[in-house]
Coordinates of C-alpha atoms in Angstrom, one line a residue:
X18 CA -34.1 108.6 -87.9
X19 CA -36.5 111.9 -86.7
X20 CA -34.8 112.5 -83.5
X21 CA -31.4 113.0 -85.6
X22 CA -32.7 114.0 -88.5
X23 CA -34.3 117.2 -86.1
X24 CA -30.5 117.2 -84.6
X25 CA -29.4 117.5 -88.1
X26 CA -31.8 120.5 -89.1
X27 CA -31.1 122.6 -85.7
X28 CA -27.3 122.3 -86.2
X29 CA -26.7 121.8 -89.9
X30 CA -23.4 119.9 -88.4
X31 CA -22.9 115.7 -87.7
X32 CA -20.1 116.4 -85.1
X33 CA -22.2 119.0 -83.6
X34 CA -25.5 116.6 -83.9
X35 CA -24.1 114.0 -83.1
X36 CA -22.1 115.7 -79.2
X37 CA -26.1 116.5 -79.0
X38 CA -27.3 112.6 -79.7
X39 CA -24.0 111.5 -77.2
X40 CA -23.5 109.1 -80.5
X41 CA -20.9 108.6 -82.3
X42 CA -20.5 110.6 -85.3
X43 CA -20.0 107.9 -87.5
X44 CA -23.3 106.4 -86.4
X45 CA -25.3 109.9 -87.1
X46 CA -23.4 109.4 -90.5
X47 CA -24.9 105.7 -91.0
X48 CA -28.5 107.3 -90.0
X49 CA -28.5 109.9 -92.2
X50 CA -27.0 107.7 -95.3
X51 CA -30.3 105.1 -94.1
X52 CA -32.7 108.6 -94.3
X53 CA -31.5 109.5 -97.4
X54 CA -32.5 106.1 -98.7
X55 CA -35.6 105.7 -97.2
X56 CA -36.7 109.9 -98.1
X57 CA -35.1 109.0 -101.9
X58 CA -34.2 112.7 -101.1
X59 CA -29.7 113.8 -100.3
X60 CA -31.9 116.0 -97.3
X61 CA -28.0 118.3 -97.1
X62 CA -25.8 119.2 -99.5
X63 CA -22.5 120.5 -98.0
X64 CA -21.5 124.2 -98.5
X65 CA -19.2 126.6 -96.9
X66 CA -21.3 127.5 -94.3
X67 CA -22.1 123.5 -92.8
X68 CA -24.6 120.9 -94.6
X69 CA -27.7 123.0 -96.2
X70 CA -31.5 121.5 -95.9
X71 CA -32.7 120.6 -99.2
X72 CA -36.1 122.0 -100.2
X73 CA -37.5 119.2 -99.1
X74 CA -35.7 118.9 -96.2
X75 CA -36.7 121.8 -94.9
X76 CA -40.6 121.5 -96.0
X77 CA -40.1 118.2 -94.0
X78 CA -38.9 120.9 -91.1
X79 CA -41.6 121.4 -89.1
X80 CA -43.6 117.9 -89.2
X81 CA -40.0 116.9 -87.9
X82 CA -39.8 118.9 -85.1
X83 CA -43.6 118.2 -83.6
X84 CA -42.4 114.5 -84.1
X85 CA -39.1 114.9 -82.2
X86 CA -40.8 116.8 -79.3
X87 CA -43.6 114.2 -78.7
X88 CA -41.1 111.5 -79.2
X89 CA -38.9 113.1 -75.9
X90 CA -42.4 114.3 -74.0
X91 CA -42.3 110.6 -73.6
X92 CA -39.8 110.2 -71.8
X93 CA -40.3 113.3 -69.8
X94 CA -42.5 113.9 -67.0
X95 CA -45.0 116.8 -68.7
X96 CA -46.7 119.3 -66.9
X97 CA -50.6 119.5 -67.3
X98 CA -52.1 122.0 -69.4
X99 CA -51.6 124.6 -72.2
X100 CA -48.2 126.3 -71.2
X101 CA -46.4 123.7 -70.5
X102 CA -43.0 123.4 -71.5
X103 CA -40.8 119.8 -72.6
X104 CA -38.9 118.8 -71.0
X105 CA -40.1 119.8 -67.3
X106 CA -38.8 118.6 -63.6
X107 CA -41.2 120.7 -61.5
X108 CA -39.1 120.7 -58.0
X109 CA -37.0 123.2 -59.5
X110 CA -38.8 124.6 -63.0
X111 CA -41.4 127.3 -61.8
X112 CA -42.1 130.6 -63.3
X113 CA -40.7 133.5 -62.5
X114 CA -41.6 135.2 -58.9
X115 CA -41.1 139.1 -60.9
X116 CA -43.8 139.9 -63.3
X117 CA -41.7 141.4 -66.3
X118 CA -44.2 143.8 -68.2
X119 CA -44.3 143.7 -72.2
X120 CA -41.0 145.0 -74.3
X121 CA -42.0 148.8 -74.4
X122 CA -41.4 149.9 -77.7
X123 CA -42.9 153.0 -79.8
X124 CA -44.3 151.7 -83.2
X125 CA -43.8 154.1 -85.8
X126 CA -46.3 155.3 -89.0
X127 CA -45.5 152.8 -91.5
X128 CA -43.3 154.8 -94.2
X129 CA -45.6 155.2 -98.5
X130 CA -43.0 154.5 -100.8
X131 CA -39.8 152.9 -101.4
X132 CA -36.7 155.1 -101.0
X133 CA -33.8 154.5 -103.7
X134 CA -30.5 153.4 -102.0
X135 CA -29.6 157.0 -103.3
X136 CA -32.4 158.7 -101.3
X137 CA -31.6 156.2 -98.3
X138 CA -28.1 157.2 -97.6
X139 CA -28.6 161.1 -98.5
X140 CA -31.8 160.6 -95.5
X141 CA -29.8 159.3 -93.2
X142 CA -26.6 162.1 -93.6
X143 CA -29.1 165.1 -92.8
X144 CA -30.4 162.8 -89.7
X145 CA -28.2 164.4 -86.5
X146 CA -28.8 164.2 -82.4
X147 CA -32.1 165.9 -82.6
X148 CA -33.8 163.9 -84.8
X149 CA -36.2 162.1 -83.2
X150 CA -35.3 158.1 -81.5
X151 CA -36.6 156.3 -85.3
X152 CA -34.9 158.3 -87.4
X153 CA -32.2 157.9 -85.1
X154 CA -32.2 154.2 -85.0
X155 CA -33.1 154.6 -88.2
X156 CA -29.9 155.9 -89.6
X157 CA -28.2 153.0 -87.5
X158 CA -30.5 150.3 -88.9
X159 CA -29.2 151.9 -92.5
X160 CA -25.6 151.7 -91.2
X161 CA -25.1 148.4 -90.9
X162 CA -26.8 147.1 -94.5
X163 CA -27.8 150.4 -96.9
X164 CA -31.3 149.2 -98.4
X165 CA -29.9 145.4 -98.6
X166 CA -27.7 147.1 -101.6
X167 CA -24.2 144.8 -99.0
X168 CA -22.3 147.9 -98.7
X169 CA -23.2 148.7 -95.0
X170 CA -20.9 148.5 -92.3
X171 CA -20.8 147.2 -88.6
X172 CA -21.6 150.3 -85.8
X173 CA -18.9 151.8 -84.0
X174 CA -19.3 151.3 -80.2
X175 CA -21.1 154.9 -79.7
X176 CA -23.9 154.3 -82.5
X177 CA -23.9 150.5 -80.7
X178 CA -24.5 152.0 -77.3
X179 CA -26.7 155.0 -78.8
X180 CA -29.0 152.1 -80.9
X181 CA -29.0 149.7 -77.5
X182 CA -30.4 153.2 -75.6
X183 CA -33.3 154.0 -78.2
X184 CA -34.4 150.4 -77.3
X185 CA -34.0 150.0 -74.3
X186 CA -36.0 153.9 -73.5
X187 CA -38.7 152.1 -74.9
X188 CA -38.6 154.5 -78.0
X189 CA -38.0 151.5 -81.0
X190 CA -40.4 151.1 -84.0
X191 CA -40.9 146.7 -83.2
X192 CA -40.0 146.6 -87.0
X193 CA -36.4 148.4 -85.6
X194 CA -35.2 146.0 -83.4
X195 CA -35.8 142.8 -85.8
X196 CA -34.0 144.8 -89.1
X197 CA -31.2 145.5 -86.3
X198 CA -30.7 141.9 -84.2
X199 CA -31.5 140.3 -87.6
X200 CA -28.8 142.1 -89.5
X201 CA -26.4 142.1 -86.3
X202 CA -26.9 137.9 -86.9
X203 CA -26.1 137.8 -90.0
X204 CA -23.4 139.0 -90.3
X205 CA -21.8 138.0 -86.3
X206 CA -21.5 140.9 -84.2
X207 CA -18.3 143.0 -83.5
X208 CA -16.7 143.5 -80.3
X209 CA -17.6 147.2 -80.7
X210 CA -21.0 146.8 -81.1
X211 CA -21.2 144.5 -78.2
X212 CA -19.7 146.8 -75.9
X213 CA -21.1 149.6 -77.1
X214 CA -24.8 147.4 -75.8
X215 CA -23.2 146.4 -72.3
X216 CA -22.5 150.1 -72.0
X217 CA -26.4 151.2 -72.9
X218 CA -27.3 148.4 -70.6
X219 CA -24.8 149.3 -67.8
X220 CA -26.5 152.7 -67.2
X221 CA -29.7 151.1 -67.9
X222 CA -29.8 149.6 -65.0
X223 CA -27.7 151.6 -63.6
X224 CA -30.1 154.0 -63.4
X225 CA -33.2 151.5 -62.3
X226 CA -31.0 150.7 -59.1
X227 CA -30.1 154.0 -57.6
X228 CA -27.1 153.2 -56.0
X229 CA -23.8 151.3 -57.0
X230 CA -23.2 147.4 -55.9
X231 CA -19.8 146.0 -55.1
X232 CA -18.9 142.3 -55.6
X233 CA -15.6 140.5 -55.7
X234 CA -17.2 138.2 -58.1
X235 CA -19.5 139.0 -61.2
X236 CA -21.1 135.5 -62.1
X237 CA -23.2 135.4 -65.0
X238 CA -25.9 132.8 -65.7
X239 CA -27.9 133.5 -68.7
X240 CA -28.6 130.0 -69.7
X241 CA -31.9 127.9 -72.0
X242 CA -35.0 126.4 -70.5
X243 CA -33.5 122.9 -72.3
X244 CA -30.3 123.3 -70.3
X245 CA -30.6 120.7 -68.0
X246 CA -27.2 120.3 -66.4
X247 CA -27.5 120.4 -62.7
X248 CA -26.2 123.8 -61.2
X249 CA -23.8 122.2 -60.0
X250 CA -22.0 125.8 -59.8
X251 CA -24.4 127.5 -57.2
X252 CA -22.8 125.1 -54.6
X253 CA -19.3 126.7 -55.8
X254 CA -20.4 129.7 -55.6
X255 CA -21.7 129.2 -52.2
X256 CA -17.7 128.2 -51.2
X257 CA -16.3 131.3 -52.9
X258 CA -18.9 133.4 -50.7
X259 CA -17.6 131.2 -47.8
X260 CA -14.1 131.3 -48.2
X261 CA -15.0 135.4 -48.2
X262 CA -15.8 136.7 -51.1
X263 CA -18.7 139.2 -52.1
X264 CA -20.2 137.1 -55.1
X265 CA -23.5 138.4 -57.3
X266 CA -24.8 135.7 -59.6
X267 CA -27.2 137.4 -61.7
X268 CA -29.5 135.6 -64.8
X269 CA -32.6 133.8 -65.9
X270 CA -33.5 130.9 -67.5
X271 CA -35.8 132.2 -69.9
X272 CA -39.5 133.5 -70.0
X273 CA -41.6 130.7 -70.0
X274 CA -42.6 128.2 -67.4
X275 CA -39.1 127.6 -66.6
X276 CA -38.5 130.9 -65.6
X277 CA -38.1 131.2 -62.3
X278 CA -35.3 128.1 -61.6
X279 CA -32.8 129.6 -60.5
X280 CA -34.8 131.8 -57.7
X281 CA -36.0 128.3 -56.5
X282 CA -32.4 127.0 -57.3
X283 CA -30.6 130.1 -55.2
X284 CA -33.7 129.9 -51.9
X285 CA -32.9 126.2 -51.7
X286 CA -29.8 126.7 -50.8
X287 CA -30.0 129.8 -48.5
X288 CA -29.1 132.4 -51.3
X289 CA -31.3 135.9 -51.0
X290 CA -32.7 136.3 -54.2
X291 CA -32.4 139.9 -54.4
X292 CA -35.3 142.1 -56.5
X293 CA -33.7 145.8 -55.2
X294 CA -30.4 147.1 -55.1
X295 CA -30.8 147.7 -51.4
X296 CA -31.4 144.1 -51.1
X297 CA -28.6 143.1 -53.0
X298 CA -26.5 145.3 -50.3
X299 CA -28.1 143.7 -47.7
X300 CA -27.4 140.4 -48.8
X301 CA -23.6 140.7 -49.9
X302 CA -22.8 142.3 -45.9
X303 CA -24.7 139.9 -44.2
X304 CA -24.2 136.3 -46.3
X305 CA -21.8 137.5 -49.3
X306 CA -23.8 135.9 -52.0
X307 CA -26.9 137.0 -53.6
X308 CA -28.8 136.0 -56.4
X309 CA -30.7 138.6 -58.7
X310 CA -33.4 137.8 -61.5
X311 CA -33.1 139.8 -64.7
X312 CA -36.8 140.3 -64.4
X313 CA -36.2 141.8 -61.1
X314 CA -32.7 143.6 -62.4
X315 CA -34.6 145.3 -66.0
X316 CA -37.3 144.1 -67.1
X317 CA -36.9 145.5 -70.1
X318 CA -33.4 143.5 -71.2
X319 CA -35.6 140.3 -70.0
X320 CA -37.6 140.6 -72.5
X321 CA -35.3 142.2 -75.7
X322 CA -33.7 138.5 -75.5
X323 CA -36.6 136.8 -74.6
X324 CA -37.6 137.2 -78.0
X325 CA -35.5 134.5 -78.8
X326 CA -39.5 132.3 -78.7
X327 CA -39.8 134.4 -81.7
X328 CA -37.4 134.5 -83.8
X329 CA -35.4 130.9 -82.9
X330 CA -31.7 132.8 -83.4
X331 CA -29.3 134.4 -80.4
X332 CA -29.0 137.8 -80.2
X333 CA -26.5 140.4 -80.0
X334 CA -28.7 141.5 -76.9
X335 CA -28.1 137.8 -75.5
X336 CA -24.4 138.3 -76.2
X337 CA -24.3 140.9 -74.2
X338 CA -26.0 140.9 -71.0
X339 CA -23.6 138.1 -70.7
X340 CA -21.3 141.0 -70.2
X341 CA -23.8 143.2 -67.4
X342 CA -21.9 143.1 -64.8
X343 CA -24.3 144.8 -62.7
X344 CA -21.9 144.4 -58.9
X345 CA -18.8 145.5 -60.5
X346 CA -16.9 143.4 -59.2
X347 CA -12.9 142.5 -59.4
X348 CA -12.7 138.8 -62.4
X349 CA -16.0 138.2 -64.3
X350 CA -16.6 134.5 -64.7
X351 CA -18.3 133.6 -67.8
X352 CA -18.8 130.2 -69.7
X353 CA -18.7 130.4 -73.6
X354 CA -19.0 127.0 -75.9
X355 CA -18.8 128.8 -79.5
X356 CA -15.0 129.0 -79.6
X357 CA -15.1 132.5 -81.7
X358 CA -17.3 133.6 -79.2
X359 CA -14.4 133.8 -76.7
X360 CA -12.1 135.6 -78.2
X361 CA -15.3 137.8 -78.9
X362 CA -16.5 138.5 -75.3
X363 CA -13.2 138.6 -73.5
X364 CA -12.0 141.7 -76.9
X365 CA -15.6 143.2 -75.4
X366 CA -14.0 143.0 -71.8
X367 CA -11.0 144.7 -72.7
X368 CA -12.8 147.5 -74.9
X369 CA -14.9 148.3 -71.3
X370 CA -11.3 148.4 -70.0
X371 CA -11.9 145.0 -67.9
X372 CA -8.5 143.9 -66.5
X373 CA -9.5 140.6 -65.2
X374 CA -12.1 138.0 -66.6
X375 CA -11.9 134.1 -67.1
X376 CA -13.6 132.2 -69.9
X377 CA -14.4 129.2 -69.2
X378 CA -14.5 127.3 -73.0
X379 CA -16.2 124.3 -73.9
X380 CA -19.4 124.4 -71.4
X381 CA -22.4 126.7 -72.6
X382 CA -23.4 130.0 -71.2
X383 CA -22.9 129.1 -67.4
X384 CA -19.2 128.9 -65.8
X385 CA -19.4 125.8 -64.6
X386 CA -16.5 123.1 -65.1
X387 CA -15.8 119.7 -64.6
X388 CA -12.3 118.8 -63.7
X389 CA -12.4 114.8 -65.4
X390 CA -12.7 117.0 -68.9
X391 CA -9.9 118.9 -70.9
X392 CA -11.2 122.6 -70.5
X393 CA -9.5 125.8 -72.0
X394 CA -9.2 129.2 -70.0
X395 CA -9.4 132.4 -72.0
X396 CA -8.6 135.1 -69.2
X397 CA -7.6 138.9 -68.9
X398 CA -4.9 139.4 -66.1
X399 CA -4.1 143.5 -66.0
X400 CA -6.2 143.8 -68.9
X401 CA -3.6 141.6 -70.7
X402 CA -5.2 138.1 -72.5
X403 CA -3.7 134.8 -71.7
X404 CA -4.8 131.6 -72.5
X405 CA -4.3 128.7 -70.6
X406 CA -5.5 124.6 -72.2
X407 CA -5.7 122.9 -69.2
X408 CA -5.9 119.0 -69.1
X409 CA -8.1 116.3 -67.8
X410 CA -6.7 117.0 -63.6
X411 CA -8.6 113.9 -62.5
X412 CA -10.4 110.2 -63.7
X413 CA -14.0 110.9 -64.3
X414 CA -15.7 109.9 -61.4
X415 CA -19.0 106.5 -62.0
X416 CA -21.8 108.1 -63.0
X417 CA -24.1 107.4 -59.3
X418 CA -27.5 105.6 -60.1
X419 CA -30.1 108.5 -58.5
X420 CA -32.8 107.9 -56.5
X421 CA -36.6 108.5 -57.0
X422 CA -37.8 111.7 -56.5
X423 CA -37.4 115.2 -57.7
X424 CA -33.8 116.3 -59.0
X425 CA -34.7 119.4 -56.7
X426 CA -34.1 116.7 -53.7
X427 CA -31.1 115.0 -55.3
X428 CA -29.1 118.4 -55.9
X429 CA -29.8 119.9 -51.9
X430 CA -28.8 115.9 -50.8
X431 CA -25.8 116.5 -52.4
X432 CA -24.8 120.1 -50.8
X433 CA -26.1 118.1 -47.1
X434 CA -24.1 115.6 -47.4
X435 CA -28.0 113.3 -47.4
X436 CA -26.8 112.1 -51.1
X437 CA -22.9 110.8 -52.0
X438 CA -22.8 111.4 -56.1
X439 CA -18.1 111.8 -56.8
X440 CA -19.1 113.1 -60.4
X441 CA -21.3 115.7 -59.0
X442 CA -18.5 116.4 -55.9
X443 CA -16.1 117.4 -58.3
X444 CA -17.4 119.6 -60.7
X445 CA -18.3 121.4 -57.2
X446 CA -14.8 121.1 -56.5
X447 CA -13.4 121.9 -59.7
X448 CA -16.2 124.9 -60.0
X449 CA -15.0 126.8 -56.8
X450 CA -11.4 126.4 -57.6
X451 CA -11.9 128.2 -61.8
X452 CA -14.1 130.6 -59.6
X453 CA -10.8 131.3 -56.8
X454 CA -8.5 130.7 -59.4
X455 CA -9.8 133.8 -61.4
X456 CA -9.6 136.2 -58.7
X457 CA -6.7 138.6 -58.7
X458 CA -5.9 138.7 -55.3
X459 CA -5.6 135.3 -54.9
X460 CA -1.7 135.7 -54.7
X461 CA -2.0 133.6 -58.5
X462 CA -2.7 130.4 -57.1
X463 CA -2.2 127.8 -59.7
X464 CA -4.7 125.6 -60.4
X465 CA -3.9 122.9 -58.8
X466 CA -3.8 124.7 -55.5
X467 CA -7.1 126.1 -56.1
X468 CA -8.6 123.0 -56.4
X469 CA -6.4 121.7 -52.9
X470 CA -7.9 125.2 -51.2
X471 CA -11.8 123.9 -52.7
X472 CA -11.6 120.9 -51.2
X473 CA -11.1 122.5 -47.9
X474 CA -14.0 124.6 -48.6
X475 CA -16.0 121.8 -49.4
X476 CA -15.6 119.6 -46.7
X477 CA -16.1 122.8 -44.4
X478 CA -19.4 124.0 -45.7
X479 CA -21.9 125.1 -43.6
X480 CA -25.4 123.8 -44.9
X481 CA -27.8 126.3 -45.6

């Protein structure tokens, strides 16, 4: 019941909490009834935004979260010491190899007195481009919600670009950063706002790289350190590269003790981990594939999205970074679980002038396709939106019992052939097919043809 209570507090939705716990919705509803009886409190009440915890349930939240984490810790090996995070597989969860400096900010002097809403509006109107970064960012924050009166509006693309540019330059006050992303989180980011953020991020990255990078496939992989699905998409990316396409993977796995996970994974598969533009270009020319940690690509963006550890909510910066596309690319492959965000990302891409992209629905934060499950693909083809609903293409293979040892050893063994796992192999082949299907220069092959080609690539793969 403690674990179920924790999931309900987090998701505020019985169906989503049941999915997280891998149990039937009816079973979780019965557990909720038992909890209500045990505590003598309704715990949750329904509203238009889902389940709302009662004051009693909110008071229990810290204890419930601590107990749930302790229960999880009984079944997962942990790293000794104060830096331990849950759950932790020491095989591929390593600290990042590229240190990132703290988020650069420029605190402002504390304001004295509280202006009236009319005074705030008048002050905002007087601010121009010659104003200081603090004043210009204050104008954009005020635009989102003038003096808390609820009369704000979303930012335009140009306003959002300037706001993010000020943040990335290190000229924002920490309070301004919190206000900017907090208000956008409450209201929800718009496509023009995300497009403005992406443009500012791309300009920031371009200034650090110092030279353009050219890839065929842009593959962002920004996942939570709590994302425990094996990264089979790295195998698929290597197959796409061995088929002759230039693949650029870029991302991170948080900022804690698991921040270097994808650096370990890429190195284990022989994918170059590249900290500089010259390294990226050399890897794409030689191996046709590269992985770039966000800490090397843009430490300021890395620290910005790492604020999640302080706020426990996804900011618009984390949504924008999936669209960073640092190496260009004829197509970009995204994984988006939340239905409303799929159209948001695609609409943002259209505002950015993208012609090709593929958003894989029903997965979390990274494009990894299981062909034995139904899925939706939200594409841009020549700049126009096209949706495709895919049924399960094959029956789900049975799970393969895994031998003792680290997950990294097993993951490598599937690529080398030392381990046979039919389910993992179908995910690798399916993800490869998804990537080939999304490329504009593959003569618009159908998904069946892409699956057949991916199967050939898997059988003919070259070991690292």
